[in-house]
XYZ file of C-alpha atoms in Angstrom:
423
model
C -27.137 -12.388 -0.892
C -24.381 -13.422 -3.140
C -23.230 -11.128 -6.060
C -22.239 -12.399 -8.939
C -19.757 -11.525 -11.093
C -20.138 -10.039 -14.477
C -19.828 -13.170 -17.131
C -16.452 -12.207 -18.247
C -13.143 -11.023 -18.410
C -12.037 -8.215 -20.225
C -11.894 -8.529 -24.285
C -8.864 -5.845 -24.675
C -6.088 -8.395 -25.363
C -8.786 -10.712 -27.207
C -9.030 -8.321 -30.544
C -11.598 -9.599 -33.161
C -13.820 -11.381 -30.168
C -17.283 -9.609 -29.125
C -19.664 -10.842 -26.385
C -23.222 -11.989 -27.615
C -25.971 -13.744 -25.904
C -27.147 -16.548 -26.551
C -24.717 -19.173 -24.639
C -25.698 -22.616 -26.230
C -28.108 -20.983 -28.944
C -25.208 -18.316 -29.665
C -24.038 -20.668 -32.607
C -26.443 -21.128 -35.668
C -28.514 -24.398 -36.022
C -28.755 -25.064 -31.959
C -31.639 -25.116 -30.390
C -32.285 -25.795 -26.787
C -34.976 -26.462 -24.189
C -35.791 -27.392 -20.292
C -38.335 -28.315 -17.933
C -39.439 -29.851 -14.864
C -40.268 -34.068 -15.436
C -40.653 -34.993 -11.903
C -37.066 -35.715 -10.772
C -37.291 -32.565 -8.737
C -40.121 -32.309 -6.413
C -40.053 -28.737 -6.837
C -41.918 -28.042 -9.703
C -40.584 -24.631 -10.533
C -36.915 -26.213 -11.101
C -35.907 -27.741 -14.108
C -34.397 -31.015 -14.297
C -34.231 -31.976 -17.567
C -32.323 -30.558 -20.527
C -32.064 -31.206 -24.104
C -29.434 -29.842 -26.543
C -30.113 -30.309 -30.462
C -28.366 -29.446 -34.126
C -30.366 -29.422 -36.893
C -27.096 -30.661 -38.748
C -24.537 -33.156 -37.727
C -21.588 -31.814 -35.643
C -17.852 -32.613 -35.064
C -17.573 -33.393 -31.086
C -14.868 -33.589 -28.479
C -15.257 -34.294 -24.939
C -13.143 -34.930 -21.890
C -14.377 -37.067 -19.073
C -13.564 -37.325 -14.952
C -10.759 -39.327 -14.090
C -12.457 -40.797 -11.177
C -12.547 -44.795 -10.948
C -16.233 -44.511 -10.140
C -17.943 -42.773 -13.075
C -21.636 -42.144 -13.630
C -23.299 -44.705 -16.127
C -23.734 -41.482 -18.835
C -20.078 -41.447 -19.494
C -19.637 -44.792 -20.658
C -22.483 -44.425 -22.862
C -21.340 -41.167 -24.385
C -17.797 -42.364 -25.046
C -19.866 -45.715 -26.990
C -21.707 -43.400 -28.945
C -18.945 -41.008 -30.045
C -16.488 -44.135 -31.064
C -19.981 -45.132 -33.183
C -20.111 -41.984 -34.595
C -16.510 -41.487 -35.458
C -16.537 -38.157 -32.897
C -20.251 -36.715 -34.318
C -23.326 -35.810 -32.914
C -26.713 -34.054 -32.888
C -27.484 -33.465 -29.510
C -27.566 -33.973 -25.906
C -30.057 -35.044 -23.175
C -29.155 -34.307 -19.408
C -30.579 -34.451 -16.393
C -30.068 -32.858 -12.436
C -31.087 -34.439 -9.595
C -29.875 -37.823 -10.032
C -26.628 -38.454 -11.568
C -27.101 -42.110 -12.815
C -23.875 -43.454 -10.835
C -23.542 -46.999 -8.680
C -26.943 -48.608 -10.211
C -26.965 -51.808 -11.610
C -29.041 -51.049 -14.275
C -27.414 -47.029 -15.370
C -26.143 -47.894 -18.565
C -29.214 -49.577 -19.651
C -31.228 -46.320 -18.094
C -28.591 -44.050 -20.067
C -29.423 -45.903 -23.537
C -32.914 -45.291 -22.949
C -32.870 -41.724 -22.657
C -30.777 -41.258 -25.739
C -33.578 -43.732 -27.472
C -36.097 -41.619 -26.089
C -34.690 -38.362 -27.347
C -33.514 -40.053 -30.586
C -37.160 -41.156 -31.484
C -38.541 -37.491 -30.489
C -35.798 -35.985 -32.806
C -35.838 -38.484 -35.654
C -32.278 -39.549 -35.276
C -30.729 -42.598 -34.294
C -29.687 -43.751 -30.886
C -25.749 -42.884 -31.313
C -26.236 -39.540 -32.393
C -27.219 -38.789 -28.512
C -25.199 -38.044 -26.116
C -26.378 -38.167 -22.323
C -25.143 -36.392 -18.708
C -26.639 -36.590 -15.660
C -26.009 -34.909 -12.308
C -27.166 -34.713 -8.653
C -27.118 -37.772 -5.936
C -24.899 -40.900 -6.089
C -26.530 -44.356 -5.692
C -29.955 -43.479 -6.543
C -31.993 -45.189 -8.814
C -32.813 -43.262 -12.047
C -36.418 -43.138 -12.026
C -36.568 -43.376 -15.657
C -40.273 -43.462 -16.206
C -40.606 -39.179 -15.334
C -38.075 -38.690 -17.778
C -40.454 -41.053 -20.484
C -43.039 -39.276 -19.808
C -41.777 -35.816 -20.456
C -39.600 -36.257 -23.783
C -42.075 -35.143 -26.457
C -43.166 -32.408 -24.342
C -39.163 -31.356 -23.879
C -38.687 -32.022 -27.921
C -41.687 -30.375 -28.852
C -39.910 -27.287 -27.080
C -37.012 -27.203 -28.878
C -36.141 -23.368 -29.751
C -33.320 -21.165 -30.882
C -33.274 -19.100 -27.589
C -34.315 -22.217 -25.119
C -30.756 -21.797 -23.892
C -32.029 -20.094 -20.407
C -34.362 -23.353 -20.036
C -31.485 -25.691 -20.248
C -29.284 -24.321 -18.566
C -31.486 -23.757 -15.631
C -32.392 -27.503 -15.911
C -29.029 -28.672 -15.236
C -28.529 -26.475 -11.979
C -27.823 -28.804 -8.818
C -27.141 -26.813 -5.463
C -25.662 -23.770 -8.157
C -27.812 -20.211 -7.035
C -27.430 -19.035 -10.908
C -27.011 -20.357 -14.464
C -24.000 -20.096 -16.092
C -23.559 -19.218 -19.392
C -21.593 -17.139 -21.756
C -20.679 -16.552 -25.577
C -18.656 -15.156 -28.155
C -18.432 -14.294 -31.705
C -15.423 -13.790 -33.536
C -14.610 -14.196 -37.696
C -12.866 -16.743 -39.487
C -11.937 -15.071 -42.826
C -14.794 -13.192 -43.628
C -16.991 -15.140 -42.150
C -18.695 -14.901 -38.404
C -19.244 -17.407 -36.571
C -20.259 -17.770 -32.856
C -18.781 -19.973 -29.892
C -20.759 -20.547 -26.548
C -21.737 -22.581 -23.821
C -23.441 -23.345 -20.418
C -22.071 -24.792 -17.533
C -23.427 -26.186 -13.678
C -21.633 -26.899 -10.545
C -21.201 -25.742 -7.111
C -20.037 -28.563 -5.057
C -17.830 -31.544 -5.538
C -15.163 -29.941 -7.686
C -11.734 -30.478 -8.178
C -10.936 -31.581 -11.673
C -8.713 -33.977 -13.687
C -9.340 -33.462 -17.495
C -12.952 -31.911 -16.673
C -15.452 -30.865 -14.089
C -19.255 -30.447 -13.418
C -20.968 -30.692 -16.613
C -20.149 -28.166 -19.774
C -22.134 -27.903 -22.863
C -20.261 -25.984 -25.660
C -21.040 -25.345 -29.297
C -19.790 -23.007 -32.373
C -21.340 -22.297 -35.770
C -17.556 -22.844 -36.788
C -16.589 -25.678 -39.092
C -13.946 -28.136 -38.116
C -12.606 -31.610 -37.716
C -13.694 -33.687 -34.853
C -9.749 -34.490 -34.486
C -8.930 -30.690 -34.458
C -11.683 -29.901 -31.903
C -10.478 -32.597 -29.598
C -7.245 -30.767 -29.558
C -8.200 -27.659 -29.134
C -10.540 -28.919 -25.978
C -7.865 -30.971 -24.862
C -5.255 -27.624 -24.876
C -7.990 -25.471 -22.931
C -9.288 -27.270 -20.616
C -5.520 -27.835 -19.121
C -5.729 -23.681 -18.088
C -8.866 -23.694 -17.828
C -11.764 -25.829 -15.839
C -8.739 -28.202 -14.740
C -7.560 -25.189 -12.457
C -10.612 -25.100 -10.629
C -11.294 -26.341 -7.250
C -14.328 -25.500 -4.609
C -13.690 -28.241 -2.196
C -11.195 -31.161 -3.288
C -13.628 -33.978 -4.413
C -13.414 -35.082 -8.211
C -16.978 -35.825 -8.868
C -18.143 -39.151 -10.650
C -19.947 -37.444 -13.515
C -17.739 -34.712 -14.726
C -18.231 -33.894 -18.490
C -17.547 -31.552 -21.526
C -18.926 -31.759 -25.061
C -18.078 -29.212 -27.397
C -19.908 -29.680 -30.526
C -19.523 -27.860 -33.865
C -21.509 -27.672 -36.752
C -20.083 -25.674 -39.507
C -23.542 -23.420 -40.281
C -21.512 -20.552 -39.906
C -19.919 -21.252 -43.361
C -16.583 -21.250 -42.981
C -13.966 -22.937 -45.043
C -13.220 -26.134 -43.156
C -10.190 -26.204 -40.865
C -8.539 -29.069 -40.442
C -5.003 -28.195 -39.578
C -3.076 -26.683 -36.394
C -1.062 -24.740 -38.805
C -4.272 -22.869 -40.090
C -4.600 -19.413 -38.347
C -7.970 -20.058 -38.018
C -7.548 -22.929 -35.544
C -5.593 -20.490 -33.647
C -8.941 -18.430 -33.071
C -11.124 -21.167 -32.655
C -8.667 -22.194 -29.874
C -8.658 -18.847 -28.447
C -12.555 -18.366 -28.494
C -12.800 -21.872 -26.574
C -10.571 -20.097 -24.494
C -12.731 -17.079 -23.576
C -15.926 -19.168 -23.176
C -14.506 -21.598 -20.887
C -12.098 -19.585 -19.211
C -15.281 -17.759 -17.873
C -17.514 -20.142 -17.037
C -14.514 -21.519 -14.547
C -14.503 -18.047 -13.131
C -18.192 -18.221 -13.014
C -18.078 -22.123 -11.237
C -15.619 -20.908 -8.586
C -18.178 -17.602 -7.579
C -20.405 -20.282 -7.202
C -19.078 -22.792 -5.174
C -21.324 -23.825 -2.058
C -21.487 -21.335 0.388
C -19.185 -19.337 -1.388
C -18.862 -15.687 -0.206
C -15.513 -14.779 -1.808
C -13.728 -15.842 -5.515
C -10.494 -16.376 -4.473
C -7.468 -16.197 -7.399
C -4.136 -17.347 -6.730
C -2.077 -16.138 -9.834
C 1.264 -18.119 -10.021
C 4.203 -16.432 -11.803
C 8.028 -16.371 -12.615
C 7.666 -20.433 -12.541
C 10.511 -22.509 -13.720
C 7.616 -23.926 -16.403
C 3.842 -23.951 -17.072
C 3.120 -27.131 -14.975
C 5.043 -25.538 -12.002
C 2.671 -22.525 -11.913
C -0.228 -24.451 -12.446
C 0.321 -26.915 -9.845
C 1.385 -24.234 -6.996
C -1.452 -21.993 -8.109
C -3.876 -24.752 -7.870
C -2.120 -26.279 -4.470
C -3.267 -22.462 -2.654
C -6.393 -22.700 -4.285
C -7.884 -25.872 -2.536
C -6.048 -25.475 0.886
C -9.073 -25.582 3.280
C -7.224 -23.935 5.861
C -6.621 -21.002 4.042
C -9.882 -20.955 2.193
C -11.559 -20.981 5.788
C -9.204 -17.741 6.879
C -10.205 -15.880 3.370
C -13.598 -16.586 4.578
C -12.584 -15.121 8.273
C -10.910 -12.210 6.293
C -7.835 -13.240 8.140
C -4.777 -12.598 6.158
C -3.199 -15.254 7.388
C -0.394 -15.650 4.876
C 1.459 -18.826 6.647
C -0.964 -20.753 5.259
C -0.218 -19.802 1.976
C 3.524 -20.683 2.159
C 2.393 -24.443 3.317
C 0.261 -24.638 0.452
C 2.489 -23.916 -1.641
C 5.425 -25.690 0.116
C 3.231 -29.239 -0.222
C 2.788 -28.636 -3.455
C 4.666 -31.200 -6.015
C 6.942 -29.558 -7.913
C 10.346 -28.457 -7.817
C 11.539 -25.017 -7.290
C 13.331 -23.110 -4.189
C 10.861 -21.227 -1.464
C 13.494 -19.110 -0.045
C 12.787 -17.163 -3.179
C 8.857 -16.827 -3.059
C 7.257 -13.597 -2.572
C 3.137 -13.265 -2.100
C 1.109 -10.733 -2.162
C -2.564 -9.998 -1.245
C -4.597 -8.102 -4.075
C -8.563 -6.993 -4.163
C -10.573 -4.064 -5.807
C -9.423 -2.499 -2.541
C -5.535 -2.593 -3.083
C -2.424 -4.661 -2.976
C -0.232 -5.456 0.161
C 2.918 -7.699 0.824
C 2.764 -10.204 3.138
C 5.401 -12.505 1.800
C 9.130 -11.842 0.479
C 11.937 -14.485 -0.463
C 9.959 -16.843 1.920
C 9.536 -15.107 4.861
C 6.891 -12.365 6.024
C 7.154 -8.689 6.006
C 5.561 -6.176 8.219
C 2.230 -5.383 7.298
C -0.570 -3.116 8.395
C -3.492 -5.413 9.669
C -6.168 -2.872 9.269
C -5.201 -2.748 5.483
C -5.040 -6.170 4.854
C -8.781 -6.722 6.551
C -9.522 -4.434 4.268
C -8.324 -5.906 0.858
C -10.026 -9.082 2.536
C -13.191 -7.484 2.548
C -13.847 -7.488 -1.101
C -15.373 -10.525 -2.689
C -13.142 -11.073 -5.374
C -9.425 -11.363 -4.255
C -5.845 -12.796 -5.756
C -3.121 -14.061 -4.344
C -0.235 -13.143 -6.086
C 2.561 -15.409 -5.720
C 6.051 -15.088 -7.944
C 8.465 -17.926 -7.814
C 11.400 -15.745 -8.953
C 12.680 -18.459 -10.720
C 11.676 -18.729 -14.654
C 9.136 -17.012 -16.783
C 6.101 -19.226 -17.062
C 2.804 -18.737 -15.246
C -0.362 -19.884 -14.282
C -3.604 -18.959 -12.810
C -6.160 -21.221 -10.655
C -9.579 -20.451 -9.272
C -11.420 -21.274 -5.951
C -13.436 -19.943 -3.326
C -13.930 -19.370 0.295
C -14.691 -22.143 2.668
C -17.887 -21.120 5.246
C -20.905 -22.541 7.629
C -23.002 -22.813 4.586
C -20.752 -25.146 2.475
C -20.888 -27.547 5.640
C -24.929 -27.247 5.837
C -25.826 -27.868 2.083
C -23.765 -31.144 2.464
C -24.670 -32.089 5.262
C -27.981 -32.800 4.043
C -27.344 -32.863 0.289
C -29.174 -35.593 -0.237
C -32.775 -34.406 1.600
């Protein structure tokens, strides 16, 4: 059975930021409910979410960069340039994503109709994700039928219901919060997140729901997003594929109280950056535990990098090989495979200065020094391997910068929920 890990990182070097429950609801003014229309055939899974503000609220969102992109995207990106970047809530569904149909946009429209006329709002104020099988036609008349039944719903703790409703192949929900002051005043930050498969982002992955009580400008939220998701769900990757419907939405709405902040020079941004931080900087740990068949997260922490992007990319380059995800799985601490990860990767630095080491709960052992190996003890190293939560620790010796990427193992079961993903 797989064991998940605790929500979060440590707070000690976050002072001023406290963990709360909550994750969507966390913030004041968001409610939040899920429930089974029909998409699913098994009744006790959700597969349809819906996310709400009882006042308007500043949005950013980044989107996949894949060519092929599910028919909510486009229809979320229309709404937001309608809105000038503000919203009231969300509708999403699992189980079908919406993507390669003739008539998805149209589809899309009608479920932020739908939810508009069950919430009293209009049309644009909706914004829509969907998830689950490519090529599939939306069967849009499950999703009619259930909407006043999903509004009607609507409470301040329905966060558990949504974010259950937007599980595909994931084995647990994924949410987590914070709250933190601006000034004297508190204000929360949280959000919920789903994916397991098909992930290997550029500018976003799987879908992410995120709100705060906090007030601020849609412009200065779209930064902040835009900052964080670079160190954050873009250094995530469970198997290489950049899925069609990737998506995150952070949405504020200011009921916290706040004074508004609307510069990058205002300290407060600086926390509202760093809470967005926390949040999503866990639910990526929390995506990689969960990645399809996953038995292991697997950390590669780059460091001593000429720059930031170096780290990054070299960190992320270990993280998807599928060789050496497949000997983490095998507990094999086969460190070659490491060095032609991170030899293939695309950026510029020397390897005859590397160094790598293997780290768990269990201990810490060399395998790797100036680019070549070192004698190790086998027996320890199977051991470190054991654990199901390890970090490579590679240092570039070459610069100060550094960056982290997360991943997991590559096993049997990854291959048999895809192999018949779609039945």
């Amino acid at each position: 059975m797989k064991v998940f890990p605790s929500s979060t990182v440590s707070l000690a070097e976050h002072e001023g930021f406290t963990y709360t429950e909550g994750g969507v609801c966390a913030a004041e003014g968001f409610l939040a409910n899920g429930l089974n229309c029909g998409l699913n055939p098994d009744k006790e899974k959700n597969d349809l979410a819906l996310l709400y503000s009882t006042t308007p609220c500043a949005t950013a969102a980044v989107y996949t960069t894949n060519k092929v992109q599910g028919a909510p995207i486009p229809v979320t990106k229309r709404h937001l340039d309608e809105t000038g970047g503000m919203s009231r809530a969300v509708i999403a569904n699992s189980k079908n994503a919406n993507t390669c149909n003739a008539d998805g946009e149209a589809k899309a429209e009608e479920m932020c109709r739908l939810a508009a006329d069950a919430l009293g709002l209009s049309p644009e104020e909706v914004l829509v994700a969907s998830t689950g099988v490519i090529g599939q036609i939306l069967p849009i008349e499950a999703i009619r039928g259930a909407i006043a039944s999903l509004a009607a719903g609507l409470k301040p703790d329905g966060n558990k219901e949504a974010a259950y409703a937007i599980m595909t192949t994931d084995t647990v929900k994924k949410e987590n919060a914070v709250s933190f002051r601006l000034g004297d005043t508190v204000c929360h930050l949280g959000g919920m997140a789903k994916g397991s498969g098909m992930i290997h982002p550029n500018m976003a992955t799987t879908l992410n729901f995120i709100t705060t009580d906090a007030a601020i400008s849609p412009e200065l939220l779209q930064c902040a997003l835009s900052k964080v998701v670079k160190t954050t769900y873009n250094c995530l990757s469970i198997d290489g594929d950049t899925s069609t419907n990737d998506m995150v939405l952070v949405m504020a709405n200011g009921q916290a109280g706040n004074e508004f902040v609307t510069s990058t020079r205002d300290p407060r941004y600086l926390v509202i950056e760093q809470a967005l931080a926390i949040v999503m900087g866990n639910l990526t740990r929390m995506l990689a535990k969960d990645g399809e068949g996953a038995t292991k997260l697997l950390t590669c922490t780059c460091s001593s990098a000429p720059d930031e992007d170096t780290a990054i990319i070299v960190a992320k380059s270990v993280i998807r090989s599928p060789l050496f995800k497949c000997a983490i799985f095998g507990e094999d601490a086969n460190w070659g495979r490491v060095l032609c990860a991170i030899g293939y990767a695309e950026a510029d630095f020397a390897i005859d200065k590397v160094d790598v080491d293997l780290v768990s709960e269990f201990g810490r052992i060399a395998v790797c020094r100036n680019g070549s190996g070192v004698p190790f003890s086998e027996e320890t190293a199977a051991k470190i391997l054991s654990s199901d939560e390890i970090t490579v620790d590679v240092r570039l010796n070459q610069g100060k910068a550094t960056g982290t990427a997360w991943g997991c193992d590559l096993t049997y079961d990854y291959v048999k929920i895809n192999g018949d993903y779609r039945s």
